[in-house]
């Protein structure tokens, strides 16, 4: 029979075993992390120039066009060298590429593959848009061209879907500049209508959607043909032909096609209209014709815009530079960790970690990048990395902060104090990691410091 003394001793022993086996200390109450504007060159947002090396303005993306004939050398043969050259050059600068292919770019030599011209594809010369007969508008409904586009899009998706060098692809291919219009040859302004039929448009749209599952795509105009597809949009006349109620303006097209909320899952981009690029950030605005920039951005929910002016010459100076940087910052996402939860005391075995993330921008982050927590030791070195199954994709502006928690395995980590940090890793080698809008961002380069983690 067990005596009282033996029972007491056993109880003490079991209590000591329970303490030793405890997986972690209790987490602390949620601790606020102060806000601070995120950098203007955060990835996949902001202003971008035409492809080139520029040091005058913060950016994370570069833009280019390519004629289809440069890569499509035959009915089913491709030379990807021109595209590879552009992607590699941009990637070496640590930037993502955004681009489109074209068949018809006014004032540039034709982008139509030579084999189609040799086969007798019907084309239309024109003088409009400064072309003066240089480029040619093709018959978009010619079955040979439709079949060629189908094969090209399939091959492009097979080779480049998910390529870490690419930020966004605009569908292009159809219309002047690949912008999905042939104005004034639209059957109304001029009697001739050179625009692709709805059947051809649908074939191109559907082939792009089926060929790309990871890389994000954008098409020029919202329409009944694309409203239900996994495609975003690009407004190439931002702050010039963006706001309602004019029927052909971008936001009015969003309204008319019932896709004003599509930005929540699909990206919006485009170009700040060239006529307003040099003057839209003057104070007061000196453009002869323009629309309010802030309203255009907020109603379109654009994440990135082609805007060459800040990158040219010696660059902007003084207050105009700061206003332009603010304009770039206002695009896309701005993620901030509002609170973090770490163990209150020494943690043994495991530690429960939590963060709450809010979006103070106008659009979500659209890619699912890997996230990790890291422990920084007293010398400033990374002592341990933990990949965590968190996702920041689709965190919506103005919504309740998204709460993410995980258990960290601390076994093998030396006892002592560490700084626990958060990283959203850019899959592009040399590219900036996503940085949060917090004062504790980049205390350690590229990392957000969440607080102290003591391993006991």
Tab-separated table of C-alpha atoms in Angstrom:
chain	number	residue	atom	x	y	z
A	1	UNK	CA	0.000	0.000	0.000
A	2	UNK	CA	1.402	3.425	-1.041
A	3	UNK	CA	2.173	5.652	1.972
A	4	UNK	CA	1.341	9.328	2.132
A	5	UNK	CA	5.047	10.227	1.914
A	6	UNK	CA	5.514	8.103	-1.202
A	7	UNK	CA	2.447	9.625	-2.809
A	8	UNK	CA	3.708	13.137	-2.032
A	9	UNK	CA	7.126	12.382	-3.483
A	10	UNK	CA	5.559	10.889	-6.609
A	11	UNK	CA	3.343	13.948	-7.057
A	12	UNK	CA	6.381	16.229	-6.877
A	13	UNK	CA	8.244	14.074	-9.404
A	14	UNK	CA	5.306	14.074	-11.832
A	15	UNK	CA	4.994	17.842	-11.526
A	16	UNK	CA	8.684	18.301	-12.350
A	17	UNK	CA	8.329	15.993	-15.369
A	18	UNK	CA	5.304	17.984	-16.575
A	19	UNK	CA	7.214	21.275	-16.324
A	20	UNK	CA	10.223	19.838	-18.162
A	21	UNK	CA	7.992	18.459	-20.927
A	22	UNK	CA	5.999	21.650	-21.415
A	23	UNK	CA	6.222	22.519	-25.135
A	24	UNK	CA	6.416	26.295	-24.754
A	25	UNK	CA	5.785	29.264	-22.559
A	26	UNK	CA	2.436	30.975	-22.876
A	27	UNK	CA	2.274	33.588	-25.611
A	28	UNK	CA	2.085	37.211	-24.647
A	29	UNK	CA	-0.859	39.488	-25.286
A	30	UNK	CA	-0.815	40.926	-28.778
A	31	UNK	CA	1.827	43.664	-28.946
A	32	UNK	CA	1.319	46.532	-31.436
A	33	UNK	CA	4.006	47.170	-34.047
A	34	UNK	CA	4.252	50.847	-35.085
A	35	UNK	CA	3.390	51.824	-38.660
A	36	UNK	CA	5.743	53.502	-41.111
A	37	UNK	CA	5.362	53.945	-44.874
A	38	UNK	CA	6.685	51.027	-46.890
A	39	UNK	CA	9.426	51.654	-49.479
A	40	UNK	CA	8.359	52.958	-52.894
A	41	UNK	CA	10.255	50.159	-54.647
A	42	UNK	CA	8.353	47.299	-53.036
A	43	UNK	CA	8.013	44.477	-55.579
A	44	UNK	CA	5.243	44.232	-58.178
A	45	UNK	CA	3.843	47.732	-57.628
A	46	UNK	CA	4.526	51.401	-58.300
A	47	UNK	CA	5.820	53.213	-61.366
A	48	UNK	CA	7.924	51.418	-63.951
A	49	UNK	CA	10.012	52.638	-66.909
A	50	UNK	CA	10.667	51.155	-70.290
A	51	UNK	CA	13.364	48.499	-69.913
A	52	UNK	CA	16.686	50.094	-69.070
A	53	UNK	CA	19.101	50.895	-66.274
A	54	UNK	CA	17.827	53.886	-64.279
A	55	UNK	CA	19.024	55.214	-60.933
A	56	UNK	CA	16.859	58.327	-60.663
A	57	UNK	CA	13.635	56.896	-59.244
A	58	UNK	CA	12.692	53.878	-57.046
A	59	UNK	CA	11.127	50.994	-58.966
A	60	UNK	CA	10.864	47.208	-59.004
A	61	UNK	CA	9.578	46.515	-62.539
A	62	UNK	CA	10.472	47.305	-66.150
A	63	UNK	CA	8.292	47.306	-69.259
A	64	UNK	CA	8.834	46.254	-72.875
A	65	UNK	CA	7.039	45.313	-76.102
A	66	UNK	CA	8.071	42.570	-78.525
A	67	UNK	CA	6.890	41.946	-82.105
A	68	UNK	CA	5.499	38.457	-82.510
A	69	UNK	CA	7.602	37.903	-85.632
A	70	UNK	CA	10.779	38.065	-83.511
A	71	UNK	CA	9.962	34.809	-81.741
A	72	UNK	CA	7.492	32.978	-84.005
A	73	UNK	CA	9.640	31.813	-86.906
A	74	UNK	CA	7.248	29.294	-88.448
A	75	UNK	CA	3.788	27.779	-87.993
A	76	UNK	CA	5.035	25.743	-85.024
A	77	UNK	CA	8.637	26.943	-84.483
A	78	UNK	CA	9.880	29.530	-82.001
A	79	UNK	CA	13.095	31.345	-81.230
A	80	UNK	CA	12.788	32.602	-77.662
A	81	UNK	CA	16.157	34.393	-77.720
A	82	UNK	CA	14.765	37.966	-77.939
A	83	UNK	CA	12.433	37.367	-75.002
A	84	UNK	CA	15.136	35.615	-72.981
A	85	UNK	CA	17.520	38.505	-73.577
A	86	UNK	CA	15.042	41.015	-72.216
A	87	UNK	CA	14.016	38.908	-69.227
A	88	UNK	CA	17.599	38.135	-68.235
A	89	UNK	CA	18.764	41.721	-68.552
A	90	UNK	CA	15.913	43.013	-66.409
A	91	UNK	CA	16.328	40.214	-63.845
A	92	UNK	CA	20.027	41.028	-63.439
A	93	UNK	CA	18.934	44.450	-62.213
A	94	UNK	CA	16.752	42.748	-59.589
A	95	UNK	CA	13.521	43.765	-61.325
A	96	UNK	CA	10.476	41.913	-62.600
A	97	UNK	CA	9.411	42.270	-66.220
A	98	UNK	CA	6.010	43.259	-67.576
A	99	UNK	CA	5.454	43.006	-71.308
A	100	UNK	CA	3.202	42.306	-74.256
A	101	UNK	CA	3.581	41.000	-77.798
A	102	UNK	CA	2.126	42.868	-80.753
A	103	UNK	CA	1.275	42.312	-84.396
A	104	UNK	CA	0.636	45.950	-85.265
A	105	UNK	CA	2.442	48.882	-83.616
A	106	UNK	CA	1.892	52.180	-85.456
A	107	UNK	CA	5.133	53.652	-86.858
A	108	UNK	CA	7.105	50.457	-86.172
A	109	UNK	CA	7.846	47.686	-88.694
A	110	UNK	CA	5.220	44.974	-88.793
A	111	UNK	CA	5.117	42.421	-85.999
A	112	UNK	CA	3.325	39.866	-88.199
A	113	UNK	CA	5.333	36.629	-88.543
A	114	UNK	CA	6.899	36.385	-91.982
A	115	UNK	CA	5.429	32.966	-92.734
A	116	UNK	CA	1.910	34.433	-92.476
A	117	UNK	CA	2.768	37.212	-94.898
A	118	UNK	CA	4.277	34.630	-97.247
A	119	UNK	CA	1.037	32.635	-97.057
A	120	UNK	CA	-0.932	35.672	-98.249
A	121	UNK	CA	-2.436	37.002	-95.018
A	122	UNK	CA	-4.536	40.057	-95.915
A	123	UNK	CA	-3.201	43.293	-94.382
A	124	UNK	CA	-4.325	46.935	-94.345
A	125	UNK	CA	-1.921	49.875	-94.704
A	126	UNK	CA	-2.899	53.087	-92.889
A	127	UNK	CA	-1.655	56.595	-92.171
A	128	UNK	CA	-3.258	57.126	-88.747
A	129	UNK	CA	-1.430	57.378	-85.378
A	130	UNK	CA	1.679	58.621	-87.130
A	131	UNK	CA	2.071	55.315	-88.938
A	132	UNK	CA	2.398	56.693	-92.487
A	133	UNK	CA	2.180	53.204	-93.950
A	134	UNK	CA	5.010	51.688	-91.868
A	135	UNK	CA	3.041	49.055	-89.932
A	136	UNK	CA	0.217	46.901	-91.264
A	137	UNK	CA	-3.090	45.912	-89.685
A	138	UNK	CA	-3.764	42.205	-90.265
A	139	UNK	CA	-7.021	40.419	-90.910
A	140	UNK	CA	-7.441	39.097	-87.368
A	141	UNK	CA	-10.125	36.635	-88.400
A	142	UNK	CA	-8.006	34.828	-90.993
A	143	UNK	CA	-8.027	31.160	-89.839
A	144	UNK	CA	-4.276	30.933	-90.409
A	145	UNK	CA	-3.627	33.826	-88.041
A	146	UNK	CA	-6.115	32.530	-85.466
A	147	UNK	CA	-4.407	29.122	-85.500
A	148	UNK	CA	-0.964	30.722	-85.252
A	149	UNK	CA	-1.997	32.771	-82.205
A	150	UNK	CA	-3.390	29.655	-80.552
A	151	UNK	CA	-0.102	27.799	-81.036
A	152	UNK	CA	1.952	30.781	-79.875
A	153	UNK	CA	-0.036	31.346	-76.677
A	154	UNK	CA	0.110	27.627	-75.863
A	155	UNK	CA	3.877	27.562	-76.358
A	156	UNK	CA	4.369	30.780	-74.374
A	157	UNK	CA	2.415	29.415	-71.425
A	158	UNK	CA	4.170	26.057	-71.530
A	159	UNK	CA	7.573	27.747	-71.338
A	160	UNK	CA	6.960	30.823	-69.172
A	161	UNK	CA	4.009	30.239	-66.854
A	162	UNK	CA	5.354	30.739	-63.340
A	163	UNK	CA	8.694	32.150	-64.518
A	164	UNK	CA	10.100	34.100	-61.555
A	165	UNK	CA	11.488	36.800	-63.855
A	166	UNK	CA	8.003	37.818	-64.965
A	167	UNK	CA	5.671	40.037	-62.975
A	168	UNK	CA	2.761	40.453	-65.375
A	169	UNK	CA	1.924	39.694	-69.013
A	170	UNK	CA	-0.511	41.807	-70.988
A	171	UNK	CA	-2.361	39.809	-73.627
A	172	UNK	CA	-1.582	42.216	-76.467
A	173	UNK	CA	-1.534	40.741	-80.011
A	174	UNK	CA	-4.852	42.260	-81.129
A	175	UNK	CA	-5.318	45.835	-82.326
A	176	UNK	CA	-3.039	48.876	-82.584
A	177	UNK	CA	-0.200	48.561	-80.038
A	178	UNK	CA	-1.810	45.284	-78.938
A	179	UNK	CA	-4.435	47.397	-77.139
A	180	UNK	CA	-7.508	45.563	-78.426
A	181	UNK	CA	-8.879	48.385	-80.576
A	182	UNK	CA	-8.529	49.488	-84.186
A	183	UNK	CA	-9.926	53.006	-83.827
A	184	UNK	CA	-10.749	54.799	-86.077
A	185	UNK	CA	-11.296	51.645	-88.171
A	186	UNK	CA	-14.121	50.477	-85.927
A	187	UNK	CA	-17.071	50.440	-88.327
A	188	UNK	CA	-18.428	53.679	-86.872
A	189	UNK	CA	-15.747	56.349	-87.067
A	190	UNK	CA	-14.685	54.820	-90.380
A	191	UNK	CA	-16.832	52.395	-92.381
A	192	UNK	CA	-14.152	49.702	-92.288
A	193	UNK	CA	-14.054	47.589	-89.140
A	194	UNK	CA	-10.627	45.972	-88.710
A	195	UNK	CA	-11.194	44.752	-85.153
A	196	UNK	CA	-11.113	41.021	-84.494
A	197	UNK	CA	-14.528	39.403	-84.277
A	198	UNK	CA	-15.888	38.351	-80.906
A	199	UNK	CA	-15.160	34.738	-81.865
A	200	UNK	CA	-11.483	35.510	-82.448
A	201	UNK	CA	-11.277	37.618	-79.293
A	202	UNK	CA	-12.841	34.799	-77.259
A	203	UNK	CA	-10.400	32.270	-78.731
A	204	UNK	CA	-7.411	34.398	-77.697
A	205	UNK	CA	-8.830	35.151	-74.242
A	206	UNK	CA	-9.667	31.530	-73.475
A	207	UNK	CA	-6.335	30.218	-74.749
A	208	UNK	CA	-4.417	32.649	-72.537
A	209	UNK	CA	-6.482	31.687	-69.501
A	210	UNK	CA	-5.915	27.973	-70.084
A	211	UNK	CA	-2.186	28.412	-70.839
A	212	UNK	CA	-1.340	30.405	-67.679
A	213	UNK	CA	-2.188	29.219	-64.179
A	214	UNK	CA	0.449	31.065	-62.125
A	215	UNK	CA	1.674	34.156	-63.976
A	216	UNK	CA	-0.854	36.981	-63.782
A	217	UNK	CA	-2.433	38.249	-67.013
A	218	UNK	CA	-4.091	41.534	-67.973
A	219	UNK	CA	-6.216	42.561	-70.964
A	220	UNK	CA	-6.941	46.113	-72.076
A	221	UNK	CA	-10.715	46.444	-71.797
A	222	UNK	CA	-13.355	44.940	-69.509
A	223	UNK	CA	-15.967	43.175	-71.614
A	224	UNK	CA	-18.664	40.527	-71.527
A	225	UNK	CA	-16.146	38.150	-73.131
A	226	UNK	CA	-13.613	38.381	-70.287
A	227	UNK	CA	-15.606	39.347	-67.186
A	228	UNK	CA	-15.743	35.766	-65.881
A	229	UNK	CA	-12.168	34.821	-66.830
A	230	UNK	CA	-9.136	34.900	-64.528
A	231	UNK	CA	-7.767	38.011	-66.204
A	232	UNK	CA	-7.024	41.465	-64.854
A	233	UNK	CA	-7.121	44.734	-66.803
A	234	UNK	CA	-4.784	47.544	-67.796
A	235	UNK	CA	-5.825	51.165	-68.246
A	236	UNK	CA	-3.383	52.699	-70.735
A	237	UNK	CA	-4.943	56.183	-70.407
A	238	UNK	CA	-4.763	56.532	-66.631
A	239	UNK	CA	-5.741	59.983	-65.307
A	240	UNK	CA	-6.865	60.989	-68.809
A	241	UNK	CA	-9.676	58.616	-69.831
A	242	UNK	CA	-10.295	56.751	-66.577
A	243	UNK	CA	-13.227	58.222	-64.657
A	244	UNK	CA	-16.993	57.999	-65.305
A	245	UNK	CA	-19.383	58.773	-66.831
A	246	UNK	CA	-17.897	58.784	-70.355
A	247	UNK	CA	-18.778	55.349	-71.817
A	248	UNK	CA	-15.288	54.497	-73.120
A	249	UNK	CA	-13.459	55.519	-69.960
A	250	UNK	CA	-11.890	52.691	-67.977
A	251	UNK	CA	-13.850	52.842	-64.710
A	252	UNK	CA	-17.115	53.289	-66.605
A	253	UNK	CA	-16.293	50.119	-68.549
A	254	UNK	CA	-15.712	48.338	-65.226
A	255	UNK	CA	-19.125	49.530	-64.056
A	256	UNK	CA	-20.925	48.638	-67.277
A	257	UNK	CA	-19.510	45.100	-67.280
A	258	UNK	CA	-20.132	44.457	-63.588
A	259	UNK	CA	-16.453	43.982	-62.683
A	260	UNK	CA	-15.790	46.875	-60.318
A	261	UNK	CA	-14.720	44.359	-57.629
A	262	UNK	CA	-12.575	42.163	-59.864
A	263	UNK	CA	-9.408	43.853	-58.570
A	264	UNK	CA	-9.841	41.895	-55.351
A	265	UNK	CA	-8.620	38.758	-57.136
A	266	UNK	CA	-7.112	39.957	-60.438
A	267	UNK	CA	-4.525	42.735	-60.926
A	268	UNK	CA	-5.093	46.141	-62.483
A	269	UNK	CA	-2.205	47.964	-64.155
A	270	UNK	CA	-1.583	50.177	-67.132
A	271	UNK	CA	0.078	53.400	-68.189
A	272	UNK	CA	-0.128	56.945	-66.961
A	273	UNK	CA	-1.248	58.665	-70.162
A	274	UNK	CA	1.897	60.051	-71.877
A	275	UNK	CA	0.398	63.536	-72.216
A	276	UNK	CA	0.063	63.885	-68.422
A	277	UNK	CA	3.258	62.164	-67.279
A	278	UNK	CA	5.339	65.390	-67.269
A	279	UNK	CA	2.716	67.549	-65.529
A	280	UNK	CA	0.342	65.498	-63.344
A	281	UNK	CA	2.492	65.964	-60.208
A	282	UNK	CA	3.088	69.684	-60.705
A	283	UNK	CA	1.638	71.933	-58.008
A	284	UNK	CA	-0.769	73.126	-59.233
A	285	UNK	CA	-1.286	70.554	-61.996
A	286	UNK	CA	-0.204	72.148	-65.278
A	287	UNK	CA	-1.658	69.616	-67.739
A	288	UNK	CA	-3.950	71.056	-70.401
A	289	UNK	CA	-6.274	68.058	-70.005
A	290	UNK	CA	-6.232	65.514	-67.173
A	291	UNK	CA	-8.269	63.700	-64.534
A	292	UNK	CA	-7.567	63.691	-60.814
A	293	UNK	CA	-4.720	61.235	-60.260
A	294	UNK	CA	-5.690	60.144	-56.736
A	295	UNK	CA	-9.291	59.484	-57.721
A	296	UNK	CA	-8.236	57.633	-60.891
A	297	UNK	CA	-5.982	55.341	-58.876
A	298	UNK	CA	-8.405	54.759	-56.012
A	299	UNK	CA	-11.328	53.925	-58.318
A	300	UNK	CA	-9.325	51.690	-60.636
A	301	UNK	CA	-7.332	49.995	-57.815
A	302	UNK	CA	-4.231	49.949	-60.018
A	303	UNK	CA	-1.093	48.260	-58.720
A	304	UNK	CA	1.441	49.496	-61.282
A	305	UNK	CA	1.729	52.046	-64.085
A	306	UNK	CA	4.173	52.719	-66.875
A	307	UNK	CA	5.442	56.262	-66.248
A	308	UNK	CA	8.647	57.101	-68.083
A	309	UNK	CA	9.018	60.757	-67.063
A	310	UNK	CA	10.559	60.288	-63.565
A	311	UNK	CA	13.289	58.107	-65.063
A	312	UNK	CA	14.447	60.418	-67.849
A	313	UNK	CA	17.362	62.842	-67.820
A	314	UNK	CA	18.648	64.012	-64.440
A	315	UNK	CA	15.346	63.040	-62.806
A	316	UNK	CA	12.922	65.031	-60.687
A	317	UNK	CA	13.990	67.332	-57.884
A	318	UNK	CA	12.527	68.985	-54.820
A	319	UNK	CA	8.873	68.739	-53.906
A	320	UNK	CA	7.925	67.351	-57.316
A	321	UNK	CA	10.112	64.307	-56.623
A	322	UNK	CA	8.362	63.695	-53.296
A	323	UNK	CA	4.906	64.127	-54.844
A	324	UNK	CA	5.803	61.637	-57.575
A	325	UNK	CA	7.138	59.128	-55.047
A	326	UNK	CA	3.879	59.512	-53.113
A	327	UNK	CA	2.012	58.827	-56.362
A	328	UNK	CA	3.999	55.628	-56.865
A	329	UNK	CA	3.470	54.553	-53.252
A	330	UNK	CA	-0.287	55.023	-53.578
A	331	UNK	CA	-0.494	52.147	-56.068
A	332	UNK	CA	-1.232	48.557	-55.061
A	333	UNK	CA	-0.776	46.965	-51.657
A	334	UNK	CA	0.736	48.282	-48.446
A	335	UNK	CA	0.921	45.496	-45.882
A	336	UNK	CA	1.633	46.242	-42.248
A	337	UNK	CA	1.913	43.934	-39.238
A	338	UNK	CA	-0.358	45.608	-36.720
A	339	UNK	CA	0.431	43.220	-33.844
A	340	UNK	CA	2.682	40.302	-32.999
A	341	UNK	CA	2.481	37.665	-30.260
A	342	UNK	CA	5.603	35.943	-28.881
A	343	UNK	CA	6.233	33.909	-25.703
A	344	UNK	CA	6.405	36.010	-22.546
A	345	UNK	CA	9.317	34.088	-21.038
A	346	UNK	CA	11.901	31.460	-21.898
A	347	UNK	CA	10.506	28.971	-24.401
A	348	UNK	CA	11.484	25.310	-24.437
A	349	UNK	CA	10.779	22.785	-27.153
A	350	UNK	CA	8.267	24.842	-29.117
A	351	UNK	CA	7.070	28.436	-29.289
A	352	UNK	CA	3.707	29.700	-30.459
A	353	UNK	CA	4.039	32.756	-32.698
A	354	UNK	CA	1.341	34.986	-34.147
A	355	UNK	CA	1.022	38.048	-36.392
A	356	UNK	CA	-1.876	40.165	-37.531
A	357	UNK	CA	-1.478	41.744	-40.971
A	358	UNK	CA	-3.528	44.613	-42.408
A	359	UNK	CA	-3.512	46.151	-45.880
A	360	UNK	CA	-3.454	49.962	-45.965
A	361	UNK	CA	-3.162	50.075	-49.768
A	362	UNK	CA	-5.796	49.957	-52.510
A	363	UNK	CA	-5.227	46.419	-53.834
A	364	UNK	CA	-4.051	43.032	-52.555
A	365	UNK	CA	-0.747	41.313	-53.210
A	366	UNK	CA	-1.487	38.810	-55.975
A	367	UNK	CA	1.287	36.208	-55.746
A	368	UNK	CA	1.785	33.438	-53.196
A	369	UNK	CA	5.404	33.977	-52.118
A	370	UNK	CA	7.131	31.841	-49.494
A	371	UNK	CA	7.195	33.172	-45.938
A	372	UNK	CA	9.685	32.355	-43.214
A	373	UNK	CA	10.441	33.292	-39.633
A	374	UNK	CA	14.081	33.696	-38.661
A	375	UNK	CA	15.953	33.914	-35.372
A	376	UNK	CA	18.763	36.515	-35.318
A	377	UNK	CA	21.426	35.937	-32.658
A	378	UNK	CA	23.374	38.534	-30.671
A	379	UNK	CA	25.990	38.836	-33.437
A	380	UNK	CA	23.352	39.699	-36.041
A	381	UNK	CA	23.547	36.340	-37.792
A	382	UNK	CA	20.593	34.141	-38.748
A	383	UNK	CA	20.663	31.229	-36.303
A	384	UNK	CA	17.573	29.407	-37.578
A	385	UNK	CA	15.025	29.669	-40.386
A	386	UNK	CA	11.517	28.269	-40.198
A	387	UNK	CA	9.415	28.115	-43.375
A	388	UNK	CA	5.839	28.760	-42.266
A	389	UNK	CA	2.610	27.811	-44.092
A	390	UNK	CA	1.313	31.364	-44.151
A	391	UNK	CA	-0.021	33.300	-47.114
A	392	UNK	CA	-0.422	37.039	-47.606
A	393	UNK	CA	-2.109	36.595	-50.991
A	394	UNK	CA	-5.390	38.437	-51.250
A	395	UNK	CA	-5.330	40.307	-47.929
A	396	UNK	CA	-7.886	42.987	-48.720
A	397	UNK	CA	-7.582	46.736	-48.093
A	398	UNK	CA	-9.630	47.990	-45.180
A	399	UNK	CA	-10.483	44.504	-43.930
A	400	UNK	CA	-10.012	43.204	-40.397
A	401	UNK	CA	-6.335	42.229	-40.013
A	402	UNK	CA	-5.576	38.660	-41.048
A	403	UNK	CA	-4.347	36.588	-38.098
A	404	UNK	CA	-1.656	33.969	-38.744
A	405	UNK	CA	-0.207	31.642	-36.102
A	406	UNK	CA	2.264	28.782	-36.020
A	407	UNK	CA	4.328	26.602	-33.665
A	408	UNK	CA	8.111	26.850	-34.019
A	409	UNK	CA	10.303	23.850	-33.196
A	410	UNK	CA	13.145	25.192	-31.047
A	411	UNK	CA	15.070	21.931	-30.606
A	412	UNK	CA	18.751	22.397	-31.328
A	413	UNK	CA	18.629	26.172	-30.934
A	414	UNK	CA	21.169	27.363	-28.354
A	415	UNK	CA	19.774	28.922	-25.186
A	416	UNK	CA	19.716	32.687	-25.163
A	417	UNK	CA	17.976	35.761	-26.566
A	418	UNK	CA	17.138	36.168	-30.249
A	419	UNK	CA	15.344	38.693	-32.416
A	420	UNK	CA	12.495	36.925	-34.193
A	421	UNK	CA	11.976	38.281	-37.697
A	422	UNK	CA	9.540	37.813	-40.563
A	423	UNK	CA	10.466	37.555	-44.250
A	424	UNK	CA	8.358	37.349	-47.429
A	425	UNK	CA	10.893	35.988	-49.900
A	426	UNK	CA	11.065	37.326	-53.448
A	427	UNK	CA	11.560	34.269	-55.714
A	428	UNK	CA	13.536	36.434	-58.155
A	429	UNK	CA	17.248	36.152	-57.275
A	430	UNK	CA	18.493	39.610	-56.380
A	431	UNK	CA	15.008	41.092	-56.177
A	432	UNK	CA	13.789	43.040	-53.162
A	433	UNK	CA	11.833	40.996	-50.655
A	434	UNK	CA	8.372	42.314	-49.848
A	435	UNK	CA	8.767	44.836	-47.040
A	436	UNK	CA	6.150	45.729	-44.491
A	437	UNK	CA	4.991	49.201	-43.523
A	438	UNK	CA	6.486	49.127	-40.032
A	439	UNK	CA	9.240	50.983	-38.184
A	440	UNK	CA	10.828	47.614	-37.355
A	441	UNK	CA	11.220	46.735	-41.058
A	442	UNK	CA	14.855	46.460	-42.155
A	443	UNK	CA	16.372	46.735	-38.688
A	444	UNK	CA	17.921	43.600	-40.144
A	445	UNK	CA	18.079	44.027	-43.922
A	446	UNK	CA	14.974	42.707	-45.694
A	447	UNK	CA	13.444	41.442	-42.441
A	448	UNK	CA	10.674	42.672	-40.163
A	449	UNK	CA	11.615	42.364	-36.476
A	450	UNK	CA	8.663	41.020	-34.482
A	451	UNK	CA	10.263	41.015	-31.022
A	452	UNK	CA	12.497	39.092	-28.637
A	453	UNK	CA	12.418	35.322	-28.433
A	454	UNK	CA	14.155	33.799	-25.426
A	455	UNK	CA	15.101	30.127	-25.659
A	456	UNK	CA	15.430	28.505	-22.237
